Amino acid sequence: MRAQRQWIDGRAVHAASGKVLTVEDPSTLAKIAQVPHSGRADVDAAVAAAARAFPAWSATTPGERSLALLRIADAVESKRRSFVRVESESAGKPVSAVGLEVDAFVDNLRYFAGAARNMEGKAVAEYLPGRTSMIRRDPVGVVASIAPWNYPLLMAGWKIGPALATGNTVVLKPSARTPLTALMVGAIAQEFLPAGVLNVITGPGDDVGAYLARHPGVAMVSVTGDTATGKKIAAAGADTVKRLHLELGGKAPVLVFDDADVELAAATLRAASFWNAGQDCTAACRVIAGPKVYERLVAELAAQVKTIKVGPTADKATEMGPLISASQRARVAGFVDRAAKRAEVVVGGAAMRARGHYYKPTVIAGPAQGSEIVQDEVFGPVVTVQRAKSDEQVLEWANDCRFGLASSVWTRDIARALKVSRALQFGTVWVNDHFTLASEMPHGGYKQSGYGKDQSMYALEDYTVAKHVMLRSE
Ligand code: NAD
C-alpha cells in the first residue's frame, strides 16, 4: 500500500509529522490506501500558500478562471473510470451508481466555468447628486472547504467550483474516511492552476478540521457535514467573525396526499430513499401519508424495497452497498431497534451477514411524530411512514422538524401543490418527484440544515462580498 501525498503550494507532500491515516473499503474491509495525517504545521503551510496565491488569482479575468475550471473538468472526465473505481472502493458505492456522481462533478464545474463569466454587479447610478455608485462582487480571500464522506468527489466539486470561479483561493479538507478522489482532483488541478490556488490536505475533523476552521488566515469556512459539526465550526469562527457557508443535516419529509399517484411515489422512493444506502442529506426518509392512501403506500413501498439488490460494490448488478463504517451501522441499528419497540418494522430491520458494513433496506410503519426516528437524522437505509389524520396534519408534521433541507409533495391537485410548497420550510420542494438536482438550481437549507447555497448563481454570490464603490462625479 503506497502512502499518498497531499497538495500544498503546488507540491505533493507528506504530513510534516510523517504520520499517516489508513483508508478502508467499506464493502470488503480491505485497507486500500494511506494518506497524510496532517497537523497544525500542514494547515499553516496550506493557508499561507493560499494567502500568497490570492492576490494574483483574484486579479485574473473571469475568462481565465473559467478556462482553468473547464480544463480540470475535462481532465476528470477523461479519467472517469479511475474516479469511479476509487470513489466506489473508498466510499462503499456501487460501481453502477457512482459514474453519475463523477458526471455530476464534471457538469457542476462546467456550470461554474460558464457562470463565472456572467457575474454582475448592479448597474451604475447616481443615488446622490454628484456621486456615482457601483457594486462590485469581489472574492472573500482564503476559503476553507470542509467536505463529508457521503459524496466525497461531488461535494469537493460543489465547494471548489464557486470558490475558484469567483477568484478565491482554497484549502480543501475532505473527510478522513474518503480523501482519495479529492486528492486526485488536487493532482489534476495543479496542472491548470497556479501554485497555492487549490491546496488539499487530509486528516481528521476534530483536530485538523477544527484548527483549519478557526485559523486566522481563513476568511470563510464552507462545510458540508453534520449539524453538530456546523455548530462547532460556527462557534470556532465567531472569534475572527468568519463568513460561513453551512450545508448541514436533513430529514426530508415526503408528503403523500390522498389523491397522490401512490405507485409513482413508491417507485420513486425506491431510489430516492435508498440511493447511497440512504446516506444522503436529502434522502426521502420521512413519509407522511394521508389516511386514505396510508395502507396502500406502506404495501407498495414494502414491495418496492424488497426488490433492491444489495451486494458487493464491485458487482455491476448491485444497487445498494454498505454503510460507510461499523460505527455508522451501529448507529442506524440502534435507531431501528429502539423504534421497533413502538412501531412496526415492515421490511428489513437488521444488519446483513456480510463482510462489509451492510444493513438491510428498512421500512418502519407508524412511528410517533415525536419519536427520535422521526425527528433525528438516521443517515442510513431506513424510511418511516406515518399516517396523518388530515391534509393539515400532513403539513404540520412535515414542518415539525429542526431540519429544513429538502421535501417532496405528492398530489394530483396543482392548487394544493402550490399552497403546500409555499408553506413548507425546506430549501427544496419537489412536486411528484424527489432527489433530482440541477447545477443551475440552488441547494441549501432552512433552520438547522444551515445557510448558504450550493450550485447555481446563488453560490457565486455566497463566495463573494458585495462592495459599494462611490465616486465623486462632479
Ligand atoms: P461530519 O460532520 O462528521 O464531517 C464533515 C466534515 O467536517 C469532515 O471533513 C470532517 O472531518 C469535518 N469535521 C468534523 N468535525 C469538525 C470540527 N470540529 N471542525 C472542523 N471540521 C470538522 O459529517 P459526515 O459524517 O462526513 O457527513 C454526513 C453529514 O453531512 C450528514 O449530517 C449529512 O446530512 C450532511 N450532508 C449535508 C449535505 C447538504 O448539502 N446539506 C450534503 C451532504 C451531507
Coordinates of C-alpha atoms and ligand atoms in Angstrom, one line a residue:
M1 CA 0.0 0.0 0.0
R2 CA 1.6 3.2 -1.2
A3 CA 1.4 6.3 1.0
Q4 CA -0.3 9.1 -0.9
R5 CA 0.7 12.7 -0.6
Q6 CA -1.4 15.9 -0.2
W7 CA -1.3 19.1 -2.1
I8 CA 0.2 22.3 -0.6
D9 CA 1.6 25.2 -2.6
G10 CA 1.5 23.2 -5.9
R11 CA 3.6 20.3 -4.5
A12 CA 2.8 16.8 -3.4
V13 CA 3.9 16.5 0.2
H14 CA 3.6 14.1 3.2
A15 CA 2.4 15.4 6.5
A16 CA 5.1 17.4 8.3
S17 CA 5.0 14.9 11.1
G18 CA 5.2 11.9 8.7
K19 CA 2.0 10.4 10.2
V20 CA -0.5 8.6 8.0
L21 CA -4.1 7.5 8.1
T22 CA -5.4 4.3 6.5
V23 CA -8.4 4.3 4.2
E24 CA -10.6 1.2 4.2
D25 CA -13.1 -0.2 1.6
P26 CA -16.5 -0.3 3.5
S27 CA -17.6 -3.2 1.2
T28 CA -14.7 -5.6 1.7
L29 CA -12.9 -4.0 4.7
A30 CA -9.6 -4.2 2.7
K31 CA -7.1 -1.5 3.6
I32 CA -6.7 0.4 0.3
A33 CA -4.5 3.4 0.9
Q34 CA -2.6 5.6 3.3
V35 CA -2.9 9.3 3.3
P36 CA -1.2 12.1 5.3
H37 CA -2.5 12.7 8.8
S38 CA -1.9 16.4 8.8
G39 CA -1.3 18.5 11.8
R40 CA -1.1 22.2 12.5
A41 CA 2.1 22.7 10.6
D42 CA 0.4 21.4 7.4
V43 CA -2.6 23.6 7.9
D44 CA -0.4 26.6 8.5
A45 CA 1.5 25.9 5.3
A46 CA -1.6 25.3 3.2
V47 CA -3.3 28.5 4.5
A48 CA -0.1 30.5 3.9
A49 CA 0.2 29.2 0.4
A50 CA -3.4 30.0 -0.4
A51 CA -2.9 33.6 1.0
R52 CA 0.2 34.1 -1.1
A53 CA -1.7 32.9 -4.2
F54 CA -4.7 35.1 -3.6
P55 CA -3.6 38.5 -5.0
A56 CA -2.6 37.1 -8.4
W57 CA -5.5 34.6 -8.7
S58 CA -8.1 37.2 -7.6
A59 CA -6.8 39.5 -10.3
T60 CA -7.2 37.0 -13.1
T61 CA -10.1 37.6 -15.5
P62 CA -13.3 35.5 -15.3
G63 CA -12.4 34.1 -18.7
E64 CA -9.0 32.8 -17.4
R65 CA -10.6 31.2 -14.3
S66 CA -13.3 29.7 -16.4
L67 CA -10.8 28.1 -18.7
A68 CA -8.9 26.6 -15.8
L69 CA -12.2 25.1 -14.5
L70 CA -13.1 23.7 -17.9
R71 CA -9.7 22.1 -18.2
I72 CA -10.0 20.5 -14.8
A73 CA -13.5 19.2 -15.7
D74 CA -12.2 17.8 -19.0
A75 CA -9.3 16.0 -17.2
V76 CA -11.6 14.5 -14.6
E77 CA -13.9 13.3 -17.3
S78 CA -11.0 11.7 -19.2
K79 CA -10.2 9.7 -16.1
R80 CA -13.8 8.8 -15.4
R81 CA -13.0 5.1 -15.0
S82 CA -10.3 5.7 -12.3
F83 CA -12.6 8.1 -10.4
V84 CA -15.4 5.5 -10.5
R85 CA -13.2 2.8 -9.2
V86 CA -11.6 4.8 -6.4
E87 CA -14.8 6.5 -5.3
S88 CA -16.6 3.2 -5.3
E89 CA -13.8 1.5 -3.2
S90 CA -13.3 4.2 -0.7
A91 CA -16.9 5.4 -0.1
G92 CA -18.6 2.0 -0.5
K93 CA -20.7 3.0 -3.5
P94 CA -21.9 0.6 -6.2
V95 CA -19.9 0.9 -9.4
S96 CA -23.3 1.1 -11.2
A97 CA -24.2 4.3 -9.4
V98 CA -21.0 6.2 -8.8
G99 CA -20.5 7.2 -12.5
L100 CA -23.4 9.6 -12.2
E101 CA -21.6 11.3 -9.4
V102 CA -18.5 11.8 -11.5
D103 CA -20.6 13.1 -14.3
A104 CA -22.4 15.5 -11.9
F105 CA -19.0 16.8 -10.6
V106 CA -17.9 17.5 -14.2
D107 CA -21.2 19.2 -15.1
N108 CA -21.0 21.3 -11.9
L109 CA -17.5 22.5 -12.7
R110 CA -18.5 23.4 -16.2
Y111 CA -21.6 25.2 -15.0
F112 CA -19.4 27.4 -12.7
A113 CA -16.9 27.9 -15.5
G114 CA -19.7 29.5 -17.5
A115 CA -21.4 31.2 -14.6
A116 CA -18.1 32.9 -13.6
R117 CA -18.3 34.9 -16.8
N118 CA -21.8 36.0 -16.1
M119 CA -21.4 37.5 -12.6
E120 CA -22.9 41.0 -12.5
G121 CA -22.7 43.9 -10.1
K122 CA -25.6 46.4 -10.1
A123 CA -25.9 49.0 -12.8
V124 CA -24.0 52.2 -12.2
A125 CA -26.3 55.0 -11.0
E126 CA -26.4 58.4 -9.1
Y127 CA -28.2 57.8 -5.9
L128 CA -26.9 61.1 -4.5
P129 CA -26.3 64.2 -6.7
G130 CA -22.7 64.3 -7.9
R131 CA -21.9 60.8 -6.7
T132 CA -21.8 57.7 -8.9
S133 CA -22.2 54.3 -7.2
M134 CA -21.3 50.9 -8.4
I135 CA -21.5 47.5 -6.9
R136 CA -18.6 45.1 -7.3
R137 CA -18.7 41.4 -6.3
D138 CA -15.2 40.6 -5.0
P139 CA -13.8 37.3 -3.7
V140 CA -13.6 36.8 0.0
G141 CA -10.0 35.6 0.3
V142 CA -8.8 32.2 1.6
V143 CA -11.7 29.7 1.8
A144 CA -11.5 26.6 4.0
S145 CA -13.7 24.0 2.3
I146 CA -14.6 21.0 4.6
A147 CA -16.3 18.1 2.9
P148 CA -18.2 15.0 4.1
W149 CA -17.8 11.3 3.3
N150 CA -21.1 10.6 1.7
Y151 CA -20.3 12.2 -1.7
P152 CA -16.6 12.9 -1.5
L153 CA -16.0 13.9 -5.1
L154 CA -19.2 15.7 -5.7
M155 CA -19.1 17.7 -2.5
A156 CA -15.5 18.7 -3.3
G157 CA -16.7 20.0 -6.6
W158 CA -19.7 21.9 -5.1
K159 CA -17.2 23.7 -2.9
I160 CA -14.2 24.4 -5.2
G161 CA -16.3 25.3 -8.3
P162 CA -17.9 28.6 -7.0
A163 CA -14.9 29.4 -4.7
L164 CA -12.3 29.3 -7.5
A165 CA -14.7 30.7 -10.2
T166 CA -15.0 33.9 -8.2
G167 CA -11.3 34.4 -7.5
N168 CA -10.9 32.9 -4.0
T169 CA -8.1 30.5 -3.1
V170 CA -8.9 27.3 -1.3
V171 CA -7.8 24.8 1.3
L172 CA -9.9 21.7 0.8
K173 CA -10.1 19.2 3.6
P174 CA -12.0 16.0 2.6
S175 CA -13.3 13.6 5.2
A176 CA -10.6 11.4 6.6
R177 CA -12.6 8.4 5.6
T178 CA -12.8 9.3 2.0
P179 CA -10.0 11.5 0.9
L180 CA -8.8 9.7 -2.2
T181 CA -10.8 11.4 -5.1
A182 CA -10.3 14.9 -3.6
L183 CA -6.5 14.1 -3.7
M184 CA -6.9 13.0 -7.4
V185 CA -8.7 16.3 -8.2
G186 CA -5.8 18.1 -6.4
A187 CA -3.3 16.4 -8.6
I188 CA -5.2 17.3 -11.8
A189 CA -5.8 20.9 -10.6
Q190 CA -2.1 21.6 -10.1
E191 CA -1.6 21.3 -13.9
F192 CA -4.1 24.1 -14.6
L193 CA -3.9 26.4 -11.6
P194 CA -1.0 28.5 -10.2
A195 CA 0.6 27.1 -7.1
G196 CA -1.3 27.6 -3.9
V197 CA -4.7 28.3 -5.5
L198 CA -6.1 24.9 -4.6
N199 CA -4.5 23.1 -1.6
V200 CA -5.9 19.7 -0.5
I201 CA -4.9 18.5 3.0
T202 CA -6.1 15.3 4.7
G203 CA -6.8 14.5 8.3
P204 CA -9.5 14.0 10.9
G205 CA -12.1 16.7 11.6
D206 CA -11.8 17.2 15.3
D207 CA -8.1 18.3 15.1
V208 CA -7.1 19.2 11.5
G209 CA -10.6 20.4 10.5
A210 CA -11.1 22.3 13.8
Y211 CA -7.7 24.0 13.5
L212 CA -8.4 25.0 9.9
A213 CA -11.8 26.3 10.7
R214 CA -10.5 28.7 13.3
H215 CA -7.3 29.7 11.5
P216 CA -6.9 33.5 11.5
G217 CA -5.7 33.3 7.8
V218 CA -9.0 31.8 6.7
A219 CA -11.7 34.4 5.7
M220 CA -14.5 32.0 5.0
V221 CA -15.4 28.4 6.0
S222 CA -17.6 26.3 3.9
V223 CA -18.7 23.0 5.5
T224 CA -20.9 20.2 4.4
G225 CA -21.5 17.9 7.3
D226 CA -23.4 17.0 10.4
T227 CA -25.4 19.8 12.1
A228 CA -23.3 19.3 15.3
T229 CA -20.1 19.9 13.2
G230 CA -21.6 23.0 11.7
K231 CA -22.4 24.4 15.2
K232 CA -18.8 23.8 16.3
I233 CA -17.4 25.5 13.2
A234 CA -19.8 28.5 13.7
A235 CA -18.6 28.8 17.3
A236 CA -14.9 28.5 16.3
G237 CA -15.3 31.1 13.6
A238 CA -17.0 33.6 15.9
D239 CA -13.7 34.8 17.3
T240 CA -12.5 36.1 14.0
V241 CA -16.0 36.7 12.5
K242 CA -15.5 34.4 9.6
R243 CA -18.0 34.1 6.8
L244 CA -19.8 30.8 6.9
H245 CA -21.5 28.6 4.4
L246 CA -23.2 25.7 6.2
E247 CA -24.7 22.7 4.4
L248 CA -25.8 20.5 7.3
G249 CA -28.1 17.7 8.1
G250 CA -31.5 16.9 6.7
K251 CA -34.7 14.9 7.4
A252 CA -36.7 15.1 4.2
P253 CA -40.5 14.7 4.6
V254 CA -42.4 13.1 1.8
L255 CA -46.0 14.4 1.9
V256 CA -48.3 11.9 0.2
F257 CA -51.8 13.3 0.0
D258 CA -54.9 11.2 -0.5
D259 CA -55.1 12.0 -4.3
A260 CA -51.5 11.1 -5.0
D261 CA -50.2 8.6 -7.5
V262 CA -49.2 6.0 -4.9
E263 CA -47.4 3.7 -7.4
L264 CA -45.3 6.6 -8.7
A265 CA -44.5 7.7 -5.2
A266 CA -43.4 4.2 -4.1
A267 CA -41.3 3.6 -7.3
T268 CA -39.6 7.0 -6.8
L269 CA -38.8 6.3 -3.2
R270 CA -37.1 3.1 -4.1
A271 CA -34.3 5.2 -5.4
A272 CA -34.8 8.5 -3.5
S273 CA -34.7 6.8 -0.1
F274 CA -32.1 4.2 -0.6
W275 CA -29.5 5.8 -3.0
N276 CA -26.1 5.7 -1.4
A277 CA -27.7 3.4 1.3
G278 CA -29.7 6.4 2.5
Q279 CA -26.6 8.3 3.5
D280 CA -27.9 11.4 1.8
C281 CA -28.9 14.7 3.3
T282 CA -32.0 14.9 1.0
A283 CA -32.9 11.2 1.3
A284 CA -36.7 10.7 1.3
C285 CA -36.7 9.2 4.7
R286 CA -39.8 10.6 6.4
V287 CA -43.0 9.7 4.6
I288 CA -46.3 11.2 5.9
A289 CA -49.4 9.8 4.2
G290 CA -53.0 10.9 4.1
P291 CA -55.4 8.4 5.9
K292 CA -56.8 7.1 2.6
V293 CA -53.5 6.2 1.0
Y294 CA -51.5 5.1 4.0
E295 CA -52.1 1.3 3.9
R296 CA -51.6 1.1 0.1
L297 CA -48.5 3.2 0.3
V298 CA -46.9 1.0 3.0
A299 CA -47.7 -2.1 0.9
E300 CA -46.4 -0.6 -2.3
L301 CA -43.3 0.7 -0.7
A302 CA -42.5 -2.6 1.0
A303 CA -42.9 -4.4 -2.3
Q304 CA -40.5 -2.0 -4.0
V305 CA -37.9 -2.1 -1.2
K306 CA -37.8 -5.9 -1.3
T307 CA -36.5 -5.8 -4.9
I308 CA -33.5 -3.6 -4.1
K309 CA -30.3 -5.5 -4.9
V310 CA -27.8 -5.2 -2.1
G311 CA -24.4 -6.6 -2.7
P312 CA -20.7 -6.1 -3.3
T313 CA -20.0 -2.6 -4.7
A314 CA -17.8 -4.0 -7.5
D315 CA -20.7 -6.1 -8.8
K316 CA -22.4 -4.2 -11.7
A317 CA -25.8 -5.6 -10.7
T318 CA -25.6 -4.1 -7.2
E319 CA -27.9 -1.2 -6.4
M320 CA -27.1 -0.6 -2.7
G321 CA -23.8 -1.0 -1.0
P322 CA -22.8 -0.9 2.7
L323 CA -22.8 1.9 5.2
I324 CA -19.6 3.9 5.5
S325 CA -18.3 2.4 8.8
A326 CA -19.0 0.0 11.6
S327 CA -20.0 2.9 13.9
Q328 CA -22.5 4.3 11.3
R329 CA -24.1 0.8 11.1
A330 CA -24.3 0.5 14.8
R331 CA -25.9 4.0 15.0
V332 CA -28.5 3.0 12.4
A333 CA -29.2 -0.3 14.1
G334 CA -29.7 1.5 17.4
F335 CA -32.3 3.8 15.9
V336 CA -34.2 0.9 14.3
D337 CA -34.1 -1.3 17.4
R338 CA -35.4 1.4 19.6
A339 CA -38.1 2.3 17.1
A340 CA -39.2 -1.3 16.7
K341 CA -40.5 -1.3 20.3
R342 CA -43.3 1.1 19.4
A343 CA -43.7 0.9 15.6
E344 CA -43.8 -1.9 13.0
V345 CA -40.7 -3.0 11.1
V346 CA -42.4 -3.9 7.7
V347 CA -39.2 -4.7 5.8
G348 CA -35.5 -5.2 6.9
G349 CA -34.6 -4.0 10.4
A350 CA -31.3 -5.8 10.8
A351 CA -27.7 -5.8 9.7
M352 CA -26.8 -8.3 6.9
R353 CA -24.4 -11.2 7.3
A354 CA -21.6 -9.9 5.1
R355 CA -18.0 -8.8 5.5
G356 CA -18.7 -5.1 4.9
H357 CA -20.9 -2.7 6.9
Y358 CA -24.2 -3.9 5.3
Y359 CA -27.6 -3.1 6.7
K360 CA -30.9 -4.2 5.1
P361 CA -33.1 -1.6 3.4
T362 CA -35.8 -0.9 6.1
V363 CA -39.3 0.4 6.2
I364 CA -40.9 1.3 9.6
A365 CA -44.6 2.0 9.8
G366 CA -46.5 4.0 12.3
P367 CA -43.8 5.8 14.5
A368 CA -45.0 8.7 16.6
Q369 CA -44.3 12.2 15.4
G370 CA -42.2 13.0 18.5
S371 CA -40.1 9.8 18.3
E372 CA -36.4 10.0 17.6
I373 CA -36.6 8.0 14.4
V374 CA -38.9 10.7 13.0
Q375 CA -37.0 13.7 14.4
D376 CA -33.3 12.8 14.2
E377 CA -31.1 12.2 11.1
V378 CA -30.6 8.4 10.9
F379 CA -28.4 8.6 7.7
G380 CA -29.0 5.0 6.6
P381 CA -31.3 2.9 4.5
V382 CA -34.3 3.5 6.7
V383 CA -37.7 5.0 5.8
T384 CA -40.5 5.8 8.2
V385 CA -44.2 6.0 7.1
Q386 CA -46.7 7.9 9.3
R387 CA -50.5 8.1 9.0
A388 CA -51.8 11.6 9.3
K389 CA -55.5 12.3 10.1
S390 CA -55.9 15.1 7.6
D391 CA -54.2 17.3 4.9
E392 CA -53.5 19.9 7.6
Q393 CA -51.7 17.3 9.8
V394 CA -49.6 16.1 6.9
L395 CA -48.2 19.7 6.5
E396 CA -48.0 20.3 10.2
W397 CA -45.9 17.1 10.8
A398 CA -43.7 17.9 7.8
N399 CA -42.7 21.3 9.2
D400 CA -42.4 20.0 12.8
C401 CA -38.7 19.2 12.5
R402 CA -35.5 21.1 13.3
F403 CA -34.1 20.4 9.8
G404 CA -35.2 22.2 6.6
L405 CA -33.2 21.0 3.6
A406 CA -35.5 19.1 1.2
S407 CA -39.0 17.8 0.9
S408 CA -41.5 16.5 -1.6
V409 CA -45.2 16.8 -2.2
W410 CA -47.3 14.1 -3.9
T411 CA -50.7 15.2 -5.2
R412 CA -52.6 15.5 -8.5
D413 CA -54.0 18.8 -7.4
I414 CA -51.9 21.7 -8.7
A415 CA -53.5 24.3 -6.3
R416 CA -52.7 22.1 -3.3
A417 CA -49.1 21.5 -4.6
L418 CA -48.6 25.3 -4.9
K419 CA -50.1 26.0 -1.5
V420 CA -48.1 23.4 0.3
S421 CA -44.9 24.3 -1.5
R422 CA -45.2 27.8 -0.2
A423 CA -45.9 26.6 3.4
L424 CA -43.0 24.1 3.6
Q425 CA -39.9 25.4 5.4
F426 CA -37.4 23.5 3.3
G427 CA -34.9 24.7 0.8
T428 CA -36.1 22.4 -1.9
V429 CA -39.6 21.2 -2.6
W430 CA -40.2 18.6 -5.3
V431 CA -43.7 18.0 -6.6
N432 CA -44.4 14.4 -7.6
D433 CA -40.6 13.8 -7.6
H434 CA -37.8 13.6 -5.2
F435 CA -34.0 13.8 -5.4
T436 CA -33.4 15.3 -8.8
L437 CA -30.8 18.1 -8.9
A438 CA -29.6 20.6 -11.5
S439 CA -26.3 22.6 -11.4
E440 CA -28.3 25.7 -12.3
M441 CA -30.6 25.4 -9.2
P442 CA -29.7 26.3 -5.6
H443 CA -29.3 23.7 -2.9
G444 CA -29.4 24.7 0.8
G445 CA -31.5 24.7 3.9
Y446 CA -33.7 26.4 6.4
K447 CA -33.4 26.0 10.2
Q448 CA -30.6 23.7 11.4
S449 CA -29.9 22.4 7.9
G450 CA -27.8 25.6 7.7
Y451 CA -27.5 28.6 5.4
G452 CA -25.7 29.4 2.1
K453 CA -26.5 27.8 -1.2
D454 CA -24.5 25.3 -3.2
Q455 CA -24.8 25.1 -7.0
S456 CA -26.4 28.0 -9.1
M457 CA -25.6 31.7 -9.3
Y458 CA -26.6 32.0 -5.6
A459 CA -23.4 30.0 -4.7
L460 CA -21.3 32.5 -6.6
E461 CA -22.9 35.3 -4.6
D462 CA -22.1 33.4 -1.3
Y463 CA -18.4 33.2 -2.2
T464 CA -18.2 37.0 -2.9
V465 CA -18.6 40.2 -1.0
A466 CA -20.9 42.9 -2.4
K467 CA -18.7 46.0 -2.3
H468 CA -20.1 49.5 -2.8
V469 CA -17.7 51.9 -4.7
M470 CA -18.9 55.5 -4.7
L471 CA -17.2 58.1 -6.9
R472 CA -17.4 61.9 -6.7
S473 CA -18.5 62.5 -10.2
E474 CA -18.9 66.3 -10.2
Ligands
NAD1 P1 -19.2 15.3 9.7 O1 -19.8 16.5 10.3 O2 -18.7 14.2 10.6 O3 -17.9 15.6 8.8 C1 -17.9 16.6 7.8 C2 -16.5 17.2 7.6 O4 -16.2 18.0 8.8 C3 -15.4 16.1 7.6 O5 -14.4 16.6 6.7 C4 -14.9 16.2 9.0 O6 -13.5 15.8 9.1 C5 -15.0 17.6 9.3 N1 -15.1 17.9 10.8 C6 -15.6 17.1 11.8 N2 -15.6 17.8 12.9 C7 -15.0 19.0 12.7 C8 -14.7 20.1 13.5 N3 -14.9 20.1 14.8 N4 -14.2 21.2 12.9 C9 -13.9 21.2 11.6 N5 -14.2 20.2 10.8 C10 -14.7 19.1 11.3 O7 -20.2 14.8 8.6 P2 -20.1 13.4 7.7 O8 -20.5 12.4 8.7 O9 -18.8 13.4 7.0 O10 -21.2 13.6 6.6 C11 -22.6 13.3 6.9 C12 -23.3 14.6 7.3 O11 -23.2 15.5 6.2 C13 -24.8 14.4 7.5 O12 -25.2 15.0 8.6 C14 -25.4 14.9 6.2 O13 -26.7 15.3 6.3 C15 -24.5 16.0 5.9 N6 -24.6 16.4 4.5 C16 -25.2 17.6 4.2 C17 -25.4 18.0 2.9 C18 -26.1 19.3 2.5 O14 -26.0 19.7 1.3 N7 -26.7 19.9 3.4 C19 -24.8 17.2 1.8 C20 -24.1 16.0 2.2 C21 -24.0 15.7 3.5

